[in-house]
mmCIF file with all atom_site columns, C-alpha atoms in Angstrom:
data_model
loop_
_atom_site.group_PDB
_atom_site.id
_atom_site.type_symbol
_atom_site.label_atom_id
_atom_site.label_alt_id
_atom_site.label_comp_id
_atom_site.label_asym_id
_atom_site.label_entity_id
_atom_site.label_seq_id
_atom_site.pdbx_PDB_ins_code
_atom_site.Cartn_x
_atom_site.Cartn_y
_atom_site.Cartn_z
_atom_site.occupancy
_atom_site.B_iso_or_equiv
_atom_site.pdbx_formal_charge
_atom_site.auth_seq_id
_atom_site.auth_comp_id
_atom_site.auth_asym_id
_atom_site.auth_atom_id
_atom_site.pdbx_PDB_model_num
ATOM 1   C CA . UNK A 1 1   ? -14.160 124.589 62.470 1.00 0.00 ? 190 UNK A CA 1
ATOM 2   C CA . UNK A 1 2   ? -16.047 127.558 60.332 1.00 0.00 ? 191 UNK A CA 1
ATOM 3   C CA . UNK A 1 3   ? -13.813 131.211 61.410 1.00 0.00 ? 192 UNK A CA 1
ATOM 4   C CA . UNK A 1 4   ? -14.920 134.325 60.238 1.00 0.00 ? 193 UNK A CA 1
ATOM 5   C CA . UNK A 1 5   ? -11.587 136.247 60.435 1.00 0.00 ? 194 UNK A CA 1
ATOM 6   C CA . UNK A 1 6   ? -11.846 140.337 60.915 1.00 0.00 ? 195 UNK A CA 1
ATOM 7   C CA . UNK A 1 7   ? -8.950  142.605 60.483 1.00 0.00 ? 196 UNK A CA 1
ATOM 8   C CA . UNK A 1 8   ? -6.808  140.160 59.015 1.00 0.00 ? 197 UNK A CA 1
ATOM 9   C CA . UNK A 1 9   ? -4.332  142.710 57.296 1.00 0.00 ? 198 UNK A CA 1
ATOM 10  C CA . UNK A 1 10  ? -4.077  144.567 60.394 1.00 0.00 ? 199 UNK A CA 1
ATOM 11  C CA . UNK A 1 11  ? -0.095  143.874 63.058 1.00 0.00 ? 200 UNK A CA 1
ATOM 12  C CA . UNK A 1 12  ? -1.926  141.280 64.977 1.00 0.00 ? 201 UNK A CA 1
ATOM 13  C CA . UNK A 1 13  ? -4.531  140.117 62.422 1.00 0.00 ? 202 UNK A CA 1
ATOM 14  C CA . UNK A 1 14  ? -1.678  138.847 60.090 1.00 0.00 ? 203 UNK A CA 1
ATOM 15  C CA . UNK A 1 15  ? -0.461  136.738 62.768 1.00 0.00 ? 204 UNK A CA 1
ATOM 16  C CA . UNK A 1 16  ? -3.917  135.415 63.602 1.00 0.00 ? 205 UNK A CA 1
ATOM 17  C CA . UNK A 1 17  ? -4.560  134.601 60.221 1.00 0.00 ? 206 UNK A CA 1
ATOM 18  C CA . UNK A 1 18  ? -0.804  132.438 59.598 1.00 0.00 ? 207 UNK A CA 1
ATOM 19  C CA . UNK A 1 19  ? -2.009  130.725 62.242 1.00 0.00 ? 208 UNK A CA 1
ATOM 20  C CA . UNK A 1 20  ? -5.513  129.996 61.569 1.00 0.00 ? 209 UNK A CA 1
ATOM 21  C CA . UNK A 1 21  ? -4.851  129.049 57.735 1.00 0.00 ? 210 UNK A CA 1
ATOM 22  C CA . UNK A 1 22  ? -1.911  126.807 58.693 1.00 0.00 ? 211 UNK A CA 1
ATOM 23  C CA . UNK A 1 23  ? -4.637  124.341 60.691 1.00 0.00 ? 212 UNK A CA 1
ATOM 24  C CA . UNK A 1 24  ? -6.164  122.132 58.345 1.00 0.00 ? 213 UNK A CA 1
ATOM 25  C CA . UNK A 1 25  ? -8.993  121.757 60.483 1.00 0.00 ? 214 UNK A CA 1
ATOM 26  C CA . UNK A 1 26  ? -9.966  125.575 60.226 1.00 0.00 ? 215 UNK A CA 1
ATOM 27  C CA . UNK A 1 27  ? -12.226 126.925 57.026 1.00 0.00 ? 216 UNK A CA 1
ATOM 28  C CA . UNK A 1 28  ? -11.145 130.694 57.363 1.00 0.00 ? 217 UNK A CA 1
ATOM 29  C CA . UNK A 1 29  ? -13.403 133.033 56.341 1.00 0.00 ? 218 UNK A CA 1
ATOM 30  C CA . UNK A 1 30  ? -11.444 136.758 55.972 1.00 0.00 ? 219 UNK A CA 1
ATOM 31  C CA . UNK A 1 31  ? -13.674 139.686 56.056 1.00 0.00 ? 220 UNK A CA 1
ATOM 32  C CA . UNK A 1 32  ? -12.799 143.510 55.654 1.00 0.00 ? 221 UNK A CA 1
ATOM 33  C CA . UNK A 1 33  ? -12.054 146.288 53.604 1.00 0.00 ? 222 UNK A CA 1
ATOM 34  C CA . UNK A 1 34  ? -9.790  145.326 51.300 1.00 0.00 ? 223 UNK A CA 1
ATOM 35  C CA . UNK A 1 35  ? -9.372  143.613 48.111 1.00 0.00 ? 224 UNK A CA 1
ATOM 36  C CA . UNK A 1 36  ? -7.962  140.449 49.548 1.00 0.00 ? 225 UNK A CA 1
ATOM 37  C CA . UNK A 1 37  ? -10.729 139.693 51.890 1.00 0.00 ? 226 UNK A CA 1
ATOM 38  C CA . UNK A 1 38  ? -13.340 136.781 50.897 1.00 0.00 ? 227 UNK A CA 1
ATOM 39  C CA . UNK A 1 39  ? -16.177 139.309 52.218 1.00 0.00 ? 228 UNK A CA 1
ATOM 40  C CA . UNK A 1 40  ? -15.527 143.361 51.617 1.00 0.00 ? 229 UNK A CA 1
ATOM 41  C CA . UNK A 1 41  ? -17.563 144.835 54.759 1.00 0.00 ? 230 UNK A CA 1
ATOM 42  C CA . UNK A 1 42  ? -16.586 147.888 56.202 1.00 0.00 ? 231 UNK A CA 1
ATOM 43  C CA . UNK A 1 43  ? -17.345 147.314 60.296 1.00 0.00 ? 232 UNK A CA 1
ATOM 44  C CA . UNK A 1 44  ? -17.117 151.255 60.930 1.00 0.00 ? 233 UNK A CA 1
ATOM 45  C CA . UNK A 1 45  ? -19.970 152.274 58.144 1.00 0.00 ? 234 UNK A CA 1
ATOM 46  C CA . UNK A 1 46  ? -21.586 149.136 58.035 1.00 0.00 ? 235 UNK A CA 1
ATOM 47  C CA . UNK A 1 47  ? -24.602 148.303 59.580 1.00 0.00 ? 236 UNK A CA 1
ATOM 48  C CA . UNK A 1 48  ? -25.181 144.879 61.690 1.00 0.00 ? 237 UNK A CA 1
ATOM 49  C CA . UNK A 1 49  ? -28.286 143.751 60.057 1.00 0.00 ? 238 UNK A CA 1
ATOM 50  C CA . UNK A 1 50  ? -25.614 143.351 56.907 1.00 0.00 ? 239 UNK A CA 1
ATOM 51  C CA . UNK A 1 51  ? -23.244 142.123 58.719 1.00 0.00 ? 240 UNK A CA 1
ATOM 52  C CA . UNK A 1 52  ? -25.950 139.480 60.081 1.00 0.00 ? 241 UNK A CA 1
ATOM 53  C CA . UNK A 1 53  ? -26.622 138.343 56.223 1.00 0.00 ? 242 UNK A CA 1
ATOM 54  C CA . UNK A 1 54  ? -22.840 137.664 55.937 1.00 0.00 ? 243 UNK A CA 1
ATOM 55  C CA . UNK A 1 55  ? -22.810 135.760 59.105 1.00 0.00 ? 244 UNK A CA 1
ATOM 56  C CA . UNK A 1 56  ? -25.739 133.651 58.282 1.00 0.00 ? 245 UNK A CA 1
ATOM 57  C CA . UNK A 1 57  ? -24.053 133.123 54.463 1.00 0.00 ? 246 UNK A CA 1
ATOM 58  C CA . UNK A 1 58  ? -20.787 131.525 56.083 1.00 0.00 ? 247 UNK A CA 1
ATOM 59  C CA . UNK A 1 59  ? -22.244 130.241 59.170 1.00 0.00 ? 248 UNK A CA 1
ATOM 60  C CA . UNK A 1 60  ? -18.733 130.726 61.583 1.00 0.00 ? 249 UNK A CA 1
ATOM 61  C CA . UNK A 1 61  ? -18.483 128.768 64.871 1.00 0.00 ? 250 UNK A CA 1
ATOM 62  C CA . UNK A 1 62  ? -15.908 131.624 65.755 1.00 0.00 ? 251 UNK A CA 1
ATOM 63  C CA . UNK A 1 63  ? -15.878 135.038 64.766 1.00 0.00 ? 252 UNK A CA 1
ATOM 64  C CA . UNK A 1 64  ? -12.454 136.202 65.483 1.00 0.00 ? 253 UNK A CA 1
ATOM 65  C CA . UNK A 1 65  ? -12.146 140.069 65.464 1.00 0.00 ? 254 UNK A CA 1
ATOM 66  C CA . UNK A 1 66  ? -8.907  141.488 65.130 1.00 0.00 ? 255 UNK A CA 1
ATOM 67  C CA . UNK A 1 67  ? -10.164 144.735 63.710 1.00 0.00 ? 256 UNK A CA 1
ATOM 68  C CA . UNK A 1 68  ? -9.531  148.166 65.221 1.00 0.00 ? 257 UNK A CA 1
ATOM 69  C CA . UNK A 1 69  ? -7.007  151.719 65.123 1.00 0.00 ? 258 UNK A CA 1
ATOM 70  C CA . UNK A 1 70  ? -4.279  152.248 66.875 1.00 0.00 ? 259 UNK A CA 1
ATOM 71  C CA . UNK A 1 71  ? -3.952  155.861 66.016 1.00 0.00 ? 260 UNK A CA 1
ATOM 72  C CA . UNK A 1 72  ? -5.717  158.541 64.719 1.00 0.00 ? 261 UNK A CA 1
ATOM 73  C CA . UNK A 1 73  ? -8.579  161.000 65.970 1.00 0.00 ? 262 UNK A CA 1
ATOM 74  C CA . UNK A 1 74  ? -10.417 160.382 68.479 1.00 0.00 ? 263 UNK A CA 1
ATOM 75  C CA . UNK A 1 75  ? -13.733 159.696 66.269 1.00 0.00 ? 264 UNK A CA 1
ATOM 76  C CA . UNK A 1 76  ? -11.656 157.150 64.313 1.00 0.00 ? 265 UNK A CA 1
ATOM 77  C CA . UNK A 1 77  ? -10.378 155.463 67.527 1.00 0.00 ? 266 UNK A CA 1
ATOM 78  C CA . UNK A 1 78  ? -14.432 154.875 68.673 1.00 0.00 ? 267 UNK A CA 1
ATOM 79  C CA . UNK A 1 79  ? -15.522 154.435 65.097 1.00 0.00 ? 268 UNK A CA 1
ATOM 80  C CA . UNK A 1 80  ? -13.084 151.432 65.022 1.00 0.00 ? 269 UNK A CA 1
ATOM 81  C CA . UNK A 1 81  ? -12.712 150.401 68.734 1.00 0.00 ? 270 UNK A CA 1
ATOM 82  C CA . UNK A 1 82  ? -16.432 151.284 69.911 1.00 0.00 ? 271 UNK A CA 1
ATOM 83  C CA . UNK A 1 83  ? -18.627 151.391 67.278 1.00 0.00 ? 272 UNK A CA 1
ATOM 84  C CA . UNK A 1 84  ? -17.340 148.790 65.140 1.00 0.00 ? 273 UNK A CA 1
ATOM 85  C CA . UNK A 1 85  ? -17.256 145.794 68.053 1.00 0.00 ? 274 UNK A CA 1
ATOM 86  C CA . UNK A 1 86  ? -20.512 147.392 68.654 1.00 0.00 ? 275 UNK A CA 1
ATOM 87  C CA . UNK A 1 87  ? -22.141 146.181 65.083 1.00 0.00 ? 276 UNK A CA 1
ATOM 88  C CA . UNK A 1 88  ? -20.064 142.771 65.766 1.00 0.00 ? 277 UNK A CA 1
ATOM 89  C CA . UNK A 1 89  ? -22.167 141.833 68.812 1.00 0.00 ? 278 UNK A CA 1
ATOM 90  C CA . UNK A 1 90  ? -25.211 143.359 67.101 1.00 0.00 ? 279 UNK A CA 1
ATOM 91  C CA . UNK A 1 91  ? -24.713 141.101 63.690 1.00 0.00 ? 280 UNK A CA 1
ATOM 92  C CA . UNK A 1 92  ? -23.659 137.875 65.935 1.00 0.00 ? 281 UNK A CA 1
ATOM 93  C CA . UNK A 1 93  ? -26.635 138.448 68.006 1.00 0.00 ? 282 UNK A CA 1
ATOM 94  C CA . UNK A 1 94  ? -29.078 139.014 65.173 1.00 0.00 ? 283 UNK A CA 1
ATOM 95  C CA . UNK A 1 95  ? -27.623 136.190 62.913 1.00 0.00 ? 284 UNK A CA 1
ATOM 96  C CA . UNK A 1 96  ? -29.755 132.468 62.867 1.00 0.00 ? 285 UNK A CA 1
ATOM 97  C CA . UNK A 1 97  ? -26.569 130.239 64.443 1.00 0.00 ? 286 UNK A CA 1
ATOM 98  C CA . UNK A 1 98  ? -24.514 132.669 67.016 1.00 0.00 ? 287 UNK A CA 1
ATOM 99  C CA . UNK A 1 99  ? -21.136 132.348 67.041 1.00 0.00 ? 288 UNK A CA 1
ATOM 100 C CA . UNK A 1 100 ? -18.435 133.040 69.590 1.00 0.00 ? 289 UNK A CA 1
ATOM 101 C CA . UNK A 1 101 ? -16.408 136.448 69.410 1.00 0.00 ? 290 UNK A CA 1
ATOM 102 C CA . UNK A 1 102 ? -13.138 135.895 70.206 1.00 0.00 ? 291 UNK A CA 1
ATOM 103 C CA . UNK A 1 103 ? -12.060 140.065 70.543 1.00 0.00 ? 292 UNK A CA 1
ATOM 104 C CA . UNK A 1 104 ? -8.932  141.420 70.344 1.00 0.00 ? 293 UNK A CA 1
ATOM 105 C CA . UNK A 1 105 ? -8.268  144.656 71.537 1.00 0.00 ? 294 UNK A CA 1
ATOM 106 C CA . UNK A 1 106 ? -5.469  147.005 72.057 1.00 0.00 ? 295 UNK A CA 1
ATOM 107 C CA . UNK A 1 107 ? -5.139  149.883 74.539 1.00 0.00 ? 296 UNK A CA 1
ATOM 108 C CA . UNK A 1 108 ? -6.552  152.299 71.613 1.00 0.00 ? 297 UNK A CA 1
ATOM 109 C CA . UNK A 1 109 ? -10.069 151.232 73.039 1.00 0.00 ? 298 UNK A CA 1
ATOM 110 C CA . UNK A 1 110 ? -9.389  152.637 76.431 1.00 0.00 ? 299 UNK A CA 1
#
């Protein structure tokens, strides 16, 4: 199964990603800001039609979104809890093969 992995340096995203890369039967995809993600996309200033061209590039089943703050201001917090998941359903929606969104969230989003 094709994953497109978000947030996968994050507490819970590391987990996710042991997991996912441990199942032979999984071709993980890791996008995000830093330099050891396959795809550097920043999901608070990006835009979905970009995100969209990834999507369609690596063609995920799954889109698993681990992505998000925990702490900071409270523009951060709905820049990365709100806005963010936002341009993921935007890009999945807008890409040629939708995938599934597997979100998950924290209480930060509330």
């Amino acid at each position: 199964m094709r994953v497109l992995l978000l947030g996968a340096d994050g507490f819970i995203g590391r987990r996710v990603a042991e997991r996912l890369l441990a199942d032979p039967g999984m071709q993980v995809t890791v996008l995000g800001r830093r330099d050891s993600a396959d795809i550097r996309f920043d999901l608070t200033a990006g835009s979905p039609g970009a995100l969209a061209r990834f999507l369609d590039a690596v063609a995920p089943q799954v889109v698993v979104n681990c992505a998000g703050a925990t702490y900071g201001t409270s523009r951060l917090l709905i820049q990365a809890n709100t806005l963010a998941v936002a341009t993921v359903c935007e890009a999945i929606r807008r890409s040629r093969e939708p995938a599934r969104l597997v979100h998950i969230g924290s209480a930060a989003e509330y």
